[in-house]
Amino acid sequence: MGIYLVDYENVHNDGVTDIKKLSASDRVVIFYGDSIKSIPFETHVEMMASKAVIEYIETHKVAKNYLDFQLSTYLGFLIGKDKPEHVYIITNDTGYDSVIDFWSDKNIDIIRQKSIVPPAPLSLPANIPPQ
């Protein structure tokens, strides 16, 4: 089971790419604020096709890092309540690295990545050996 906390204000649609590839045991929590009033129809269709449990949390105030602090607080709540095996913060924001470092010291593995399903690694041409 994976828990994906999505900073939608930061990653927008790119962050939920391939959400339909998740399983029924996965949970996605999408944090969004007043600056996000809609999502493209195609993205909505992909979310509806996902087997994962999807939850939305709207932040109602606009201030620097307001959503980030709510996501971080919710992360702590989930760790205390559910003790998840795999947690992913979906964002481009390196500010979350301090939260990841904090939990890493307590043996909780959290990964920050740019989308729910990161792009596959580029393969090298056959004539170039890996380093």
CSV table of N, CA, C and O in Angstrom, one decimal:
chain,number,residue,atom,x,y,z
A,1,MET,N,0.8,-1.2,0.0
A,1,MET,CA,0.0,0.0,0.0
A,1,MET,C,0.9,1.2,0.0
A,1,MET,O,1.8,1.4,0.8
A,2,GLY,N,0.6,2.2,-0.9
A,2,GLY,CA,1.3,3.4,-0.9
A,2,GLY,C,0.3,4.6,-0.6
A,2,GLY,O,-0.8,4.5,-1.0
A,3,ILE,N,0.9,5.6,0.1
A,3,ILE,CA,0.1,6.8,0.3
A,3,ILE,C,0.8,7.9,-0.5
A,3,ILE,O,2.0,8.1,-0.4
A,4,TYR,N,0.1,8.6,-1.3
A,4,TYR,CA,0.6,9.6,-2.2
A,4,TYR,C,0.0,10.9,-1.8
A,4,TYR,O,-1.3,11.1,-1.9
A,5,LEU,N,0.8,11.9,-1.2
A,5,LEU,CA,0.3,13.2,-0.8
A,5,LEU,C,0.7,14.2,-1.9
A,5,LEU,O,1.9,14.4,-2.2
A,6,VAL,N,-0.3,14.7,-2.6
A,6,VAL,CA,0.0,15.5,-3.8
A,6,VAL,C,-0.2,17.0,-3.5
A,6,VAL,O,-1.3,17.4,-3.1
A,7,ASP,N,0.9,17.7,-3.8
A,7,ASP,CA,0.9,19.2,-3.7
A,7,ASP,C,0.4,19.7,-5.1
A,7,ASP,O,1.2,20.0,-5.9
A,8,TYR,N,-0.9,19.7,-5.3
A,8,TYR,CA,-1.4,19.9,-6.6
A,8,TYR,C,-1.2,21.3,-7.1
A,8,TYR,O,-1.0,21.6,-8.3
A,9,GLU,N,-1.1,22.3,-6.2
A,9,GLU,CA,-0.7,23.7,-6.5
A,9,GLU,C,0.7,23.7,-7.2
A,9,GLU,O,0.9,24.6,-8.0
A,10,ASN,N,1.5,22.8,-6.8
A,10,ASN,CA,2.9,22.8,-7.3
A,10,ASN,C,3.0,22.0,-8.5
A,10,ASN,O,3.7,22.4,-9.5
A,11,VAL,N,2.4,20.8,-8.6
A,11,VAL,CA,2.6,19.9,-9.7
A,11,VAL,C,1.5,19.9,-10.8
A,11,VAL,O,1.7,19.4,-11.9
A,12,HIS,N,0.4,20.4,-10.4
A,12,HIS,CA,-0.8,20.4,-11.3
A,12,HIS,C,-1.0,19.0,-11.9
A,12,HIS,O,-0.8,18.0,-11.2
A,13,ASN,N,-1.5,19.0,-13.2
A,13,ASN,CA,-1.8,17.7,-13.8
A,13,ASN,C,-0.6,16.8,-13.9
A,13,ASN,O,-0.8,15.5,-13.9
A,14,ASP,N,0.6,17.3,-14.1
A,14,ASP,CA,1.7,16.5,-14.3
A,14,ASP,C,2.0,15.6,-13.1
A,14,ASP,O,2.5,14.5,-13.2
A,15,GLY,N,1.5,16.0,-11.9
A,15,GLY,CA,1.8,15.2,-10.7
A,15,GLY,C,0.9,14.0,-10.6
A,15,GLY,O,1.2,13.1,-9.9
A,16,VAL,N,-0.2,14.0,-11.3
A,16,VAL,CA,-1.1,12.8,-11.2
A,16,VAL,C,-1.1,12.0,-12.5
A,16,VAL,O,-2.0,11.1,-12.7
A,17,THR,N,-0.1,12.2,-13.3
A,17,THR,CA,0.0,11.4,-14.5
A,17,THR,C,0.1,9.9,-14.1
A,17,THR,O,0.8,9.5,-13.2
A,18,ASP,N,-0.7,9.1,-14.9
A,18,ASP,CA,-0.7,7.7,-14.7
A,18,ASP,C,-1.3,7.2,-13.3
A,18,ASP,O,-1.0,6.1,-12.9
A,19,ILE,N,-2.1,8.0,-12.7
A,19,ILE,CA,-2.8,7.7,-11.5
A,19,ILE,C,-3.6,6.4,-11.7
A,19,ILE,O,-3.8,5.6,-10.7
A,20,LYS,N,-4.0,6.1,-12.9
A,20,LYS,CA,-4.8,4.9,-13.1
A,20,LYS,C,-4.0,3.7,-13.0
A,20,LYS,O,-4.6,2.6,-12.9
A,21,LYS,N,-2.7,3.8,-12.9
A,21,LYS,CA,-1.9,2.6,-12.7
A,21,LYS,C,-1.8,2.1,-11.2
A,21,LYS,O,-1.2,1.1,-11.0
A,22,LEU,N,-2.3,2.9,-10.3
A,22,LEU,CA,-2.3,2.6,-8.9
A,22,LEU,C,-3.3,1.5,-8.6
A,22,LEU,O,-4.3,1.3,-9.4
A,23,SER,N,-3.1,0.8,-7.5
A,23,SER,CA,-4.0,-0.3,-7.1
A,23,SER,C,-5.0,0.1,-6.1
A,23,SER,O,-4.9,1.2,-5.5
A,24,ALA,N,-5.9,-0.8,-5.8
A,24,ALA,CA,-7.0,-0.5,-4.9
A,24,ALA,C,-6.4,-0.3,-3.4
A,24,ALA,O,-7.1,0.2,-2.6
A,25,SER,N,-5.2,-0.8,-3.2
A,25,SER,CA,-4.6,-0.7,-1.9
A,25,SER,C,-3.9,0.7,-1.7
A,25,SER,O,-3.4,1.0,-0.6
A,26,ASP,N,-3.8,1.4,-2.8
A,26,ASP,CA,-3.1,2.8,-2.7
A,26,ASP,C,-4.1,3.8,-2.3
A,26,ASP,O,-5.3,3.7,-2.6
A,27,ARG,N,-3.6,4.9,-1.7
A,27,ARG,CA,-4.4,6.0,-1.3
A,27,ARG,C,-3.7,7.3,-1.8
A,27,ARG,O,-2.5,7.5,-1.7
A,28,VAL,N,-4.5,8.2,-2.5
A,28,VAL,CA,-4.0,9.4,-3.0
A,28,VAL,C,-4.8,10.6,-2.3
A,28,VAL,O,-6.0,10.6,-2.2
A,29,VAL,N,-4.0,11.5,-1.7
A,29,VAL,CA,-4.6,12.7,-1.0
A,29,VAL,C,-4.1,13.9,-1.8
A,29,VAL,O,-2.9,14.2,-1.8
A,30,ILE,N,-5.1,14.6,-2.5
A,30,ILE,CA,-4.7,15.7,-3.3
A,30,ILE,C,-5.0,17.0,-2.5
A,30,ILE,O,-6.2,17.3,-2.2
A,31,PHE,N,-4.0,17.8,-2.2
A,31,PHE,CA,-4.1,19.1,-1.6
A,31,PHE,C,-4.1,20.2,-2.6
A,31,PHE,O,-3.3,20.2,-3.5
A,32,TYR,N,-5.1,21.0,-2.5
A,32,TYR,CA,-5.3,22.1,-3.5
A,32,TYR,C,-5.8,23.3,-2.8
A,32,TYR,O,-6.4,23.2,-1.7
A,33,GLY,N,-5.6,24.5,-3.4
A,33,GLY,CA,-6.0,25.7,-2.7
A,33,GLY,C,-6.9,26.6,-3.7
A,33,GLY,O,-7.3,26.1,-4.7
A,34,ASP,N,-7.1,27.8,-3.3
A,34,ASP,CA,-7.9,28.7,-4.0
A,34,ASP,C,-7.4,29.0,-5.4
A,34,ASP,O,-8.2,29.4,-6.3
A,35,SER,N,-6.1,28.8,-5.6
A,35,SER,CA,-5.6,29.1,-7.0
A,35,SER,C,-6.0,28.0,-8.0
A,35,SER,O,-5.8,28.2,-9.2
A,36,ILE,N,-6.4,26.9,-7.5
A,36,ILE,CA,-6.9,25.7,-8.4
A,36,ILE,C,-8.4,25.6,-8.3
A,36,ILE,O,-8.9,25.2,-7.3
A,37,LYS,N,-9.0,26.0,-9.3
A,37,LYS,CA,-10.5,25.9,-9.3
A,37,LYS,C,-11.0,24.8,-10.2
A,37,LYS,O,-12.2,24.5,-10.2
A,38,SER,N,-10.2,24.3,-11.1
A,38,SER,CA,-10.7,23.2,-12.0
A,38,SER,C,-9.5,22.4,-12.4
A,38,SER,O,-8.3,22.7,-12.3
A,39,ILE,N,-9.8,21.2,-12.9
A,39,ILE,CA,-8.9,20.3,-13.5
A,39,ILE,C,-9.3,20.0,-14.9
A,39,ILE,O,-10.5,19.9,-15.2
A,40,PRO,N,-8.4,19.7,-15.8
A,40,PRO,CA,-8.9,19.3,-17.2
A,40,PRO,C,-9.7,18.0,-17.2
A,40,PRO,O,-9.5,17.2,-16.3
A,41,PHE,N,-10.6,18.0,-18.1
A,41,PHE,CA,-11.5,16.8,-18.1
A,41,PHE,C,-10.8,15.5,-18.3
A,41,PHE,O,-11.1,14.5,-17.6
A,42,GLU,N,-9.7,15.5,-19.1
A,42,GLU,CA,-8.9,14.3,-19.3
A,42,GLU,C,-8.3,13.8,-18.0
A,42,GLU,O,-8.3,12.6,-17.7
A,43,THR,N,-7.9,14.7,-17.2
A,43,THR,CA,-7.3,14.4,-15.9
A,43,THR,C,-8.4,13.8,-15.0
A,43,THR,O,-8.1,12.8,-14.3
A,44,HIS,N,-9.5,14.4,-15.0
A,44,HIS,CA,-10.6,13.9,-14.2
A,44,HIS,C,-11.0,12.4,-14.6
A,44,HIS,O,-11.2,11.6,-13.7
A,45,VAL,N,-11.1,12.2,-15.9
A,45,VAL,CA,-11.4,10.8,-16.4
A,45,VAL,C,-10.3,9.8,-15.9
A,45,VAL,O,-10.6,8.7,-15.5
A,46,GLU,N,-9.0,10.2,-16.0
A,46,GLU,CA,-8.0,9.3,-15.5
A,46,GLU,C,-8.1,9.1,-14.0
A,46,GLU,O,-7.9,7.9,-13.6
A,47,MET,N,-8.4,10.1,-13.2
A,47,MET,CA,-8.6,9.9,-11.8
A,47,MET,C,-9.8,8.9,-11.5
A,47,MET,O,-9.6,8.0,-10.6
A,48,MET,N,-10.8,9.1,-12.2
A,48,MET,CA,-12.0,8.2,-12.0
A,48,MET,C,-11.7,6.8,-12.5
A,48,MET,O,-12.3,5.8,-11.9
A,49,ALA,N,-10.8,6.6,-13.4
A,49,ALA,CA,-10.4,5.2,-13.8
A,49,ALA,C,-9.4,4.5,-12.8
A,49,ALA,O,-9.2,3.3,-12.9
A,50,SER,N,-8.9,5.3,-11.9
A,50,SER,CA,-8.0,4.7,-10.9
A,50,SER,C,-8.7,3.8,-9.9
A,50,SER,O,-9.8,4.2,-9.5
A,51,LYS,N,-8.1,2.8,-9.5
A,51,LYS,CA,-8.6,1.9,-8.4
A,51,LYS,C,-8.2,2.4,-7.1
A,51,LYS,O,-8.8,2.0,-6.1
A,52,ALA,N,-7.3,3.4,-7.0
A,52,ALA,CA,-6.9,3.9,-5.7
A,52,ALA,C,-8.0,4.7,-5.1
A,52,ALA,O,-8.9,5.3,-5.7
A,53,VAL,N,-7.9,4.8,-3.8
A,53,VAL,CA,-8.8,5.7,-3.0
A,53,VAL,C,-8.3,7.1,-3.2
A,53,VAL,O,-7.1,7.3,-2.9
A,54,ILE,N,-9.1,8.0,-3.6
A,54,ILE,CA,-8.7,9.4,-3.8
A,54,ILE,C,-9.5,10.3,-2.9
A,54,ILE,O,-10.7,10.2,-2.8
A,55,GLU,N,-8.7,11.2,-2.2
A,55,GLU,CA,-9.3,12.1,-1.3
A,55,GLU,C,-8.8,13.5,-1.7
A,55,GLU,O,-7.7,13.7,-2.2
A,56,TYR,N,-9.6,14.5,-1.5
A,56,TYR,CA,-9.3,15.9,-1.8
A,56,TYR,C,-9.3,16.7,-0.5
A,56,TYR,O,-10.3,16.6,0.3
A,57,ILE,N,-8.3,17.5,-0.3
A,57,ILE,CA,-8.2,18.4,0.9
A,57,ILE,C,-8.0,19.8,0.3
A,57,ILE,O,-6.9,20.1,-0.3
A,58,GLU,N,-9.0,20.7,0.5
A,58,GLU,CA,-8.9,22.1,0.1
A,58,GLU,C,-8.3,23.0,1.2
A,58,GLU,O,-8.8,22.9,2.3
A,59,THR,N,-7.4,23.8,0.9
A,59,THR,CA,-6.9,24.8,1.8
A,59,THR,C,-7.7,26.1,1.5
A,59,THR,O,-7.8,26.4,0.3
A,60,HIS,N,-8.1,26.8,2.5
A,60,HIS,CA,-9.0,27.9,2.3
A,60,HIS,C,-8.3,29.2,2.4
A,60,HIS,O,-8.9,30.3,2.1
A,61,LYS,N,-7.1,29.2,2.9
A,61,LYS,CA,-6.3,30.5,3.0
A,61,LYS,C,-5.2,30.5,2.0
A,61,LYS,O,-4.7,29.5,1.7
A,62,VAL,N,-4.8,31.7,1.7
A,62,VAL,CA,-3.7,31.8,0.8
A,62,VAL,C,-2.5,32.6,1.5
A,62,VAL,O,-2.7,33.7,2.0
A,63,ALA,N,-1.5,31.9,1.7
A,63,ALA,CA,-0.3,32.4,2.3
A,63,ALA,C,0.9,31.6,1.9
A,63,ALA,O,0.7,30.4,1.5
A,64,LYS,N,2.1,32.1,2.0
A,64,LYS,CA,3.3,31.4,1.6
A,64,LYS,C,3.4,30.1,2.4
A,64,LYS,O,3.3,30.1,3.6
A,65,ASN,N,3.5,29.0,1.7
A,65,ASN,CA,3.7,27.7,2.3
A,65,ASN,C,2.5,27.2,3.1
A,65,ASN,O,2.6,26.2,3.9
A,66,TYR,N,1.4,27.8,3.0
A,66,TYR,CA,0.2,27.4,3.8
A,66,TYR,C,-0.2,26.0,3.5
A,66,TYR,O,-0.4,25.1,4.4
A,67,LEU,N,-0.3,25.6,2.2
A,67,LEU,CA,-0.7,24.3,1.8
A,67,LEU,C,0.4,23.3,2.2
A,67,LEU,O,0.2,22.2,2.7
A,68,ASP,N,1.7,23.7,2.1
A,68,ASP,CA,2.8,22.8,2.5
A,68,ASP,C,2.7,22.4,3.9
A,68,ASP,O,3.0,21.2,4.3
A,69,PHE,N,2.4,23.4,4.8
A,69,PHE,CA,2.3,23.0,6.2
A,69,PHE,C,1.1,22.1,6.5
A,69,PHE,O,1.2,21.2,7.4
A,70,GLN,N,0.0,22.3,5.8
A,70,GLN,CA,-1.1,21.4,6.0
A,70,GLN,C,-0.8,20.0,5.5
A,70,GLN,O,-1.1,19.0,6.2
A,71,LEU,N,-0.1,19.9,4.4
A,71,LEU,CA,0.3,18.6,3.9
A,71,LEU,C,1.3,17.9,4.9
A,71,LEU,O,1.1,16.7,5.2
A,72,SER,N,2.2,18.6,5.4
A,72,SER,CA,3.2,18.1,6.3
A,72,SER,C,2.5,17.7,7.6
A,72,SER,O,2.9,16.6,8.2
A,73,THR,N,1.6,18.4,8.1
A,73,THR,CA,0.9,18.1,9.3
A,73,THR,C,0.1,16.8,9.1
A,73,THR,O,0.0,15.9,9.9
A,74,TYR,N,-0.6,16.7,8.0
A,74,TYR,CA,-1.4,15.5,7.6
A,74,TYR,C,-0.5,14.3,7.5
A,74,TYR,O,-0.9,13.2,8.0
A,75,LEU,N,0.7,14.5,7.0
A,75,LEU,CA,1.6,13.4,6.9
A,75,LEU,C,1.9,12.8,8.3
A,75,LEU,O,1.9,11.6,8.5
A,76,GLY,N,2.2,13.7,9.2
A,76,GLY,CA,2.5,13.3,10.6
A,76,GLY,C,1.3,12.6,11.2
A,76,GLY,O,1.5,11.6,11.9
A,77,PHE,N,0.1,13.1,11.0
A,77,PHE,CA,-1.1,12.4,11.4
A,77,PHE,C,-1.2,11.0,10.9
A,77,PHE,O,-1.5,10.0,11.6
A,78,LEU,N,-1.0,10.8,9.6
A,78,LEU,CA,-1.1,9.5,9.0
A,78,LEU,C,0.0,8.6,9.5
A,78,LEU,O,-0.3,7.4,9.7
A,79,ILE,N,1.2,9.0,9.7
A,79,ILE,CA,2.2,8.2,10.2
A,79,ILE,C,1.9,7.7,11.7
A,79,ILE,O,2.0,6.5,12.0
A,80,GLY,N,1.3,8.6,12.5
A,80,GLY,CA,0.9,8.2,13.8
A,80,GLY,C,-0.3,7.3,13.8
A,80,GLY,O,-0.3,6.4,14.6
A,81,LYS,N,-1.2,7.5,12.9
A,81,LYS,CA,-2.4,6.7,12.9
A,81,LYS,C,-2.3,5.4,12.1
A,81,LYS,O,-2.7,4.3,12.7
A,82,ASP,N,-1.7,5.4,10.9
A,82,ASP,CA,-1.7,4.2,10.1
A,82,ASP,C,-0.3,3.5,9.9
A,82,ASP,O,-0.3,2.4,9.4
A,83,LYS,N,0.7,4.2,10.3
A,83,LYS,CA,2.1,3.7,10.1
A,83,LYS,C,2.3,3.1,8.7
A,83,LYS,O,2.5,1.9,8.5
A,84,PRO,N,2.1,3.9,7.7
A,84,PRO,CA,2.2,3.4,6.3
A,84,PRO,C,3.6,2.9,5.9
A,84,PRO,O,4.6,3.4,6.4
A,85,GLU,N,3.6,1.9,5.0
A,85,GLU,CA,4.8,1.3,4.5
A,85,GLU,C,5.5,2.3,3.6
A,85,GLU,O,6.8,2.5,3.7
A,86,HIS,N,4.8,2.8,2.7
A,86,HIS,CA,5.4,3.7,1.6
A,86,HIS,C,4.6,5.0,1.5
A,86,HIS,O,3.4,5.0,1.4
A,87,VAL,N,5.3,6.1,1.7
A,87,VAL,CA,4.7,7.4,1.6
A,87,VAL,C,5.5,8.2,0.5
A,87,VAL,O,6.7,8.2,0.5
A,88,TYR,N,4.7,8.8,-0.4
A,88,TYR,CA,5.3,9.6,-1.5
A,88,TYR,C,4.7,11.0,-1.4
A,88,TYR,O,3.5,11.2,-1.3
A,89,ILE,N,5.6,12.0,-1.4
A,89,ILE,CA,5.1,13.4,-1.5
A,89,ILE,C,5.3,13.8,-3.0
A,89,ILE,O,6.5,13.8,-3.5
A,90,ILE,N,4.2,14.2,-3.6
A,90,ILE,CA,4.3,14.5,-5.1
A,90,ILE,C,4.4,16.0,-5.2
A,90,ILE,O,3.4,16.7,-5.0
A,91,THR,N,5.6,16.5,-5.5
A,91,THR,CA,5.9,17.9,-5.6
A,91,THR,C,7.2,18.1,-6.3
A,91,THR,O,8.0,17.2,-6.3
A,92,ASN,N,7.4,19.3,-6.7
A,92,ASN,CA,8.7,19.8,-7.2
A,92,ASN,C,9.4,20.6,-6.1
A,92,ASN,O,10.6,21.0,-6.2
A,93,ASP,N,8.7,20.8,-5.0
A,93,ASP,CA,9.2,21.7,-3.9
A,93,ASP,C,10.2,21.0,-3.0
A,93,ASP,O,9.8,20.1,-2.3
A,94,THR,N,11.4,21.5,-3.0
A,94,THR,CA,12.5,20.8,-2.2
A,94,THR,C,12.3,21.2,-0.7
A,94,THR,O,13.0,20.6,0.1
A,95,GLY,N,11.4,22.1,-0.4
A,95,GLY,CA,11.2,22.5,1.0
A,95,GLY,C,10.7,21.3,1.8
A,95,GLY,O,10.9,21.3,3.0
A,96,TYR,N,10.1,20.3,1.2
A,96,TYR,CA,9.6,19.1,1.9
A,96,TYR,C,10.8,18.2,2.3
A,96,TYR,O,10.6,17.3,3.1
A,97,ASP,N,12.0,18.5,1.8
A,97,ASP,CA,13.1,17.6,2.2
A,97,ASP,C,13.4,17.7,3.7
A,97,ASP,O,13.9,16.7,4.3
A,98,SER,N,13.1,18.8,4.4
A,98,SER,CA,13.3,18.8,5.8
A,98,SER,C,12.4,17.9,6.5
A,98,SER,O,12.7,17.2,7.5
A,99,VAL,N,11.1,17.8,6.0
A,99,VAL,CA,10.2,16.8,6.6
A,99,VAL,C,10.6,15.4,6.4
A,99,VAL,O,10.6,14.5,7.2
A,100,ILE,N,11.1,15.1,5.2
A,100,ILE,CA,11.6,13.8,4.8
A,100,ILE,C,12.8,13.4,5.7
A,100,ILE,O,12.9,12.3,6.2
A,101,ASP,N,13.7,14.4,5.9
A,101,ASP,CA,14.9,14.1,6.8
A,101,ASP,C,14.5,13.8,8.2
A,101,ASP,O,15.0,12.9,8.8
A,102,PHE,N,13.5,14.6,8.7
A,102,PHE,CA,13.0,14.4,10.1
A,102,PHE,C,12.5,13.0,10.2
A,102,PHE,O,12.8,12.3,11.2
A,103,TRP,N,11.6,12.5,9.3
A,103,TRP,CA,11.0,11.2,9.4
A,103,TRP,C,12.1,10.1,9.1
A,103,TRP,O,12.0,9.0,9.7
A,104,SER,N,13.0,10.4,8.3
A,104,SER,CA,14.1,9.4,8.0
A,104,SER,C,14.9,9.0,9.2
A,104,SER,O,15.2,7.9,9.4
A,105,ASP,N,15.1,10.0,10.1
A,105,ASP,CA,15.8,9.8,11.3
A,105,ASP,C,15.0,8.9,12.3
A,105,ASP,O,15.5,8.3,13.2
A,106,LYS,N,13.7,8.7,12.0
A,106,LYS,CA,12.8,7.8,12.8
A,106,LYS,C,12.4,6.6,12.0
A,106,LYS,O,11.4,5.9,12.3
A,107,ASN,N,13.3,6.3,11.0
A,107,ASN,CA,13.1,5.1,10.1
A,107,ASN,C,11.7,5.0,9.4
A,107,ASN,O,11.2,3.9,9.2
A,108,ILE,N,11.2,6.2,9.0
A,108,ILE,CA,10.0,6.2,8.2
A,108,ILE,C,10.5,6.7,6.8
A,108,ILE,O,11.1,7.8,6.6
A,109,ASP,N,10.3,5.9,5.8
A,109,ASP,CA,10.7,6.1,4.4
A,109,ASP,C,9.7,7.0,3.7
A,109,ASP,O,8.6,6.5,3.4
A,110,ILE,N,10.1,8.2,3.3
A,110,ILE,CA,9.3,9.0,2.5
A,110,ILE,C,10.0,9.4,1.3
A,110,ILE,O,11.2,9.8,1.4
A,111,ILE,N,9.4,9.4,0.1
A,111,ILE,CA,10.0,9.8,-1.1
A,111,ILE,C,9.3,11.0,-1.7
A,111,ILE,O,8.1,11.0,-1.8
A,112,ARG,N,10.1,11.9,-2.2
A,112,ARG,CA,9.6,13.1,-2.9
A,112,ARG,C,9.8,12.8,-4.4
A,112,ARG,O,11.0,12.5,-4.8
A,113,GLN,N,8.8,12.9,-5.1
A,113,GLN,CA,8.9,12.8,-6.6
A,113,GLN,C,8.0,13.7,-7.3
A,113,GLN,O,7.0,14.2,-6.7
A,114,LYS,N,8.2,13.9,-8.6
A,114,LYS,CA,7.5,14.9,-9.4
A,114,LYS,C,6.1,14.4,-9.9
A,114,LYS,O,5.3,15.2,-10.2
A,115,SER,N,5.9,13.1,-9.9
A,115,SER,CA,4.6,12.6,-10.3
A,115,SER,C,4.3,11.3,-9.6
A,115,SER,O,5.2,10.7,-9.0
A,116,ILE,N,3.1,10.9,-9.6
A,116,ILE,CA,2.7,9.6,-8.9
A,116,ILE,C,3.5,8.5,-9.5
A,116,ILE,O,4.0,7.6,-8.7
A,117,VAL,N,3.5,8.4,-10.8
A,117,VAL,CA,4.3,7.3,-11.4
A,117,VAL,C,5.4,8.0,-12.1
A,117,VAL,O,5.2,8.7,-13.2
A,118,PRO,N,6.6,8.0,-11.6
A,118,PRO,CA,7.7,8.7,-12.2
A,118,PRO,C,8.1,8.1,-13.6
A,118,PRO,O,7.8,7.0,-13.8
A,119,PRO,N,8.6,8.9,-14.5
A,119,PRO,CA,9.0,8.4,-15.8
A,119,PRO,C,10.0,7.3,-15.7
A,119,PRO,O,10.8,7.3,-14.8
A,120,ALA,N,9.9,6.4,-16.6
A,120,ALA,CA,10.9,5.3,-16.6
A,120,ALA,C,12.2,5.8,-16.9
A,120,ALA,O,12.4,6.8,-17.7
A,121,PRO,N,13.3,5.2,-16.4
A,121,PRO,CA,14.6,5.6,-16.7
A,121,PRO,C,14.9,5.5,-18.2
A,121,PRO,O,14.4,4.6,-18.8
A,122,LEU,N,15.7,6.4,-18.6
A,122,LEU,CA,16.1,6.4,-20.1
A,122,LEU,C,17.0,5.2,-20.3
A,122,LEU,O,17.9,4.9,-19.5
A,123,SER,N,16.8,4.5,-21.4
A,123,SER,CA,17.7,3.4,-21.7
A,123,SER,C,18.8,3.9,-22.5
A,123,SER,O,18.7,4.8,-23.4
A,124,LEU,N,20.0,3.3,-22.3
A,124,LEU,CA,21.2,3.7,-23.1
A,124,LEU,C,21.2,3.0,-24.5
A,124,LEU,O,20.7,1.8,-24.5
A,125,PRO,N,21.6,3.7,-25.5
A,125,PRO,CA,21.8,2.9,-26.8
A,125,PRO,C,22.7,1.7,-26.6
A,125,PRO,O,23.6,1.7,-25.7
A,126,ALA,N,22.5,0.7,-27.4
A,126,ALA,CA,23.2,-0.6,-27.2
A,126,ALA,C,24.7,-0.4,-27.3
A,126,ALA,O,25.5,-1.2,-26.7
A,127,ASN,N,25.3,0.6,-28.0
A,127,ASN,CA,26.7,0.8,-28.2
A,127,ASN,C,27.4,1.6,-27.1
A,127,ASN,O,28.6,1.8,-27.1
A,128,ILE,N,26.6,2.0,-26.1
A,128,ILE,CA,27.2,2.8,-25.0
A,128,ILE,C,27.0,2.0,-23.7
A,128,ILE,O,25.9,1.8,-23.2
A,129,PRO,N,28.1,1.6,-23.1
A,129,PRO,CA,28.1,0.8,-21.8
A,129,PRO,C,27.7,1.7,-20.7
A,129,PRO,O,28.0,2.9,-20.6
A,130,PRO,N,26.9,1.1,-19.7
A,130,PRO,CA,26.6,1.9,-18.5
A,130,PRO,C,27.8,2.2,-17.7
A,130,PRO,O,28.8,1.5,-17.7
A,131,GLN,N,27.8,3.3,-16.9
A,131,GLN,CA,29.0,3.7,-16.1
A,131,GLN,C,28.9,3.2,-14.7
A,131,GLN,O,27.9,3.2,-14.1
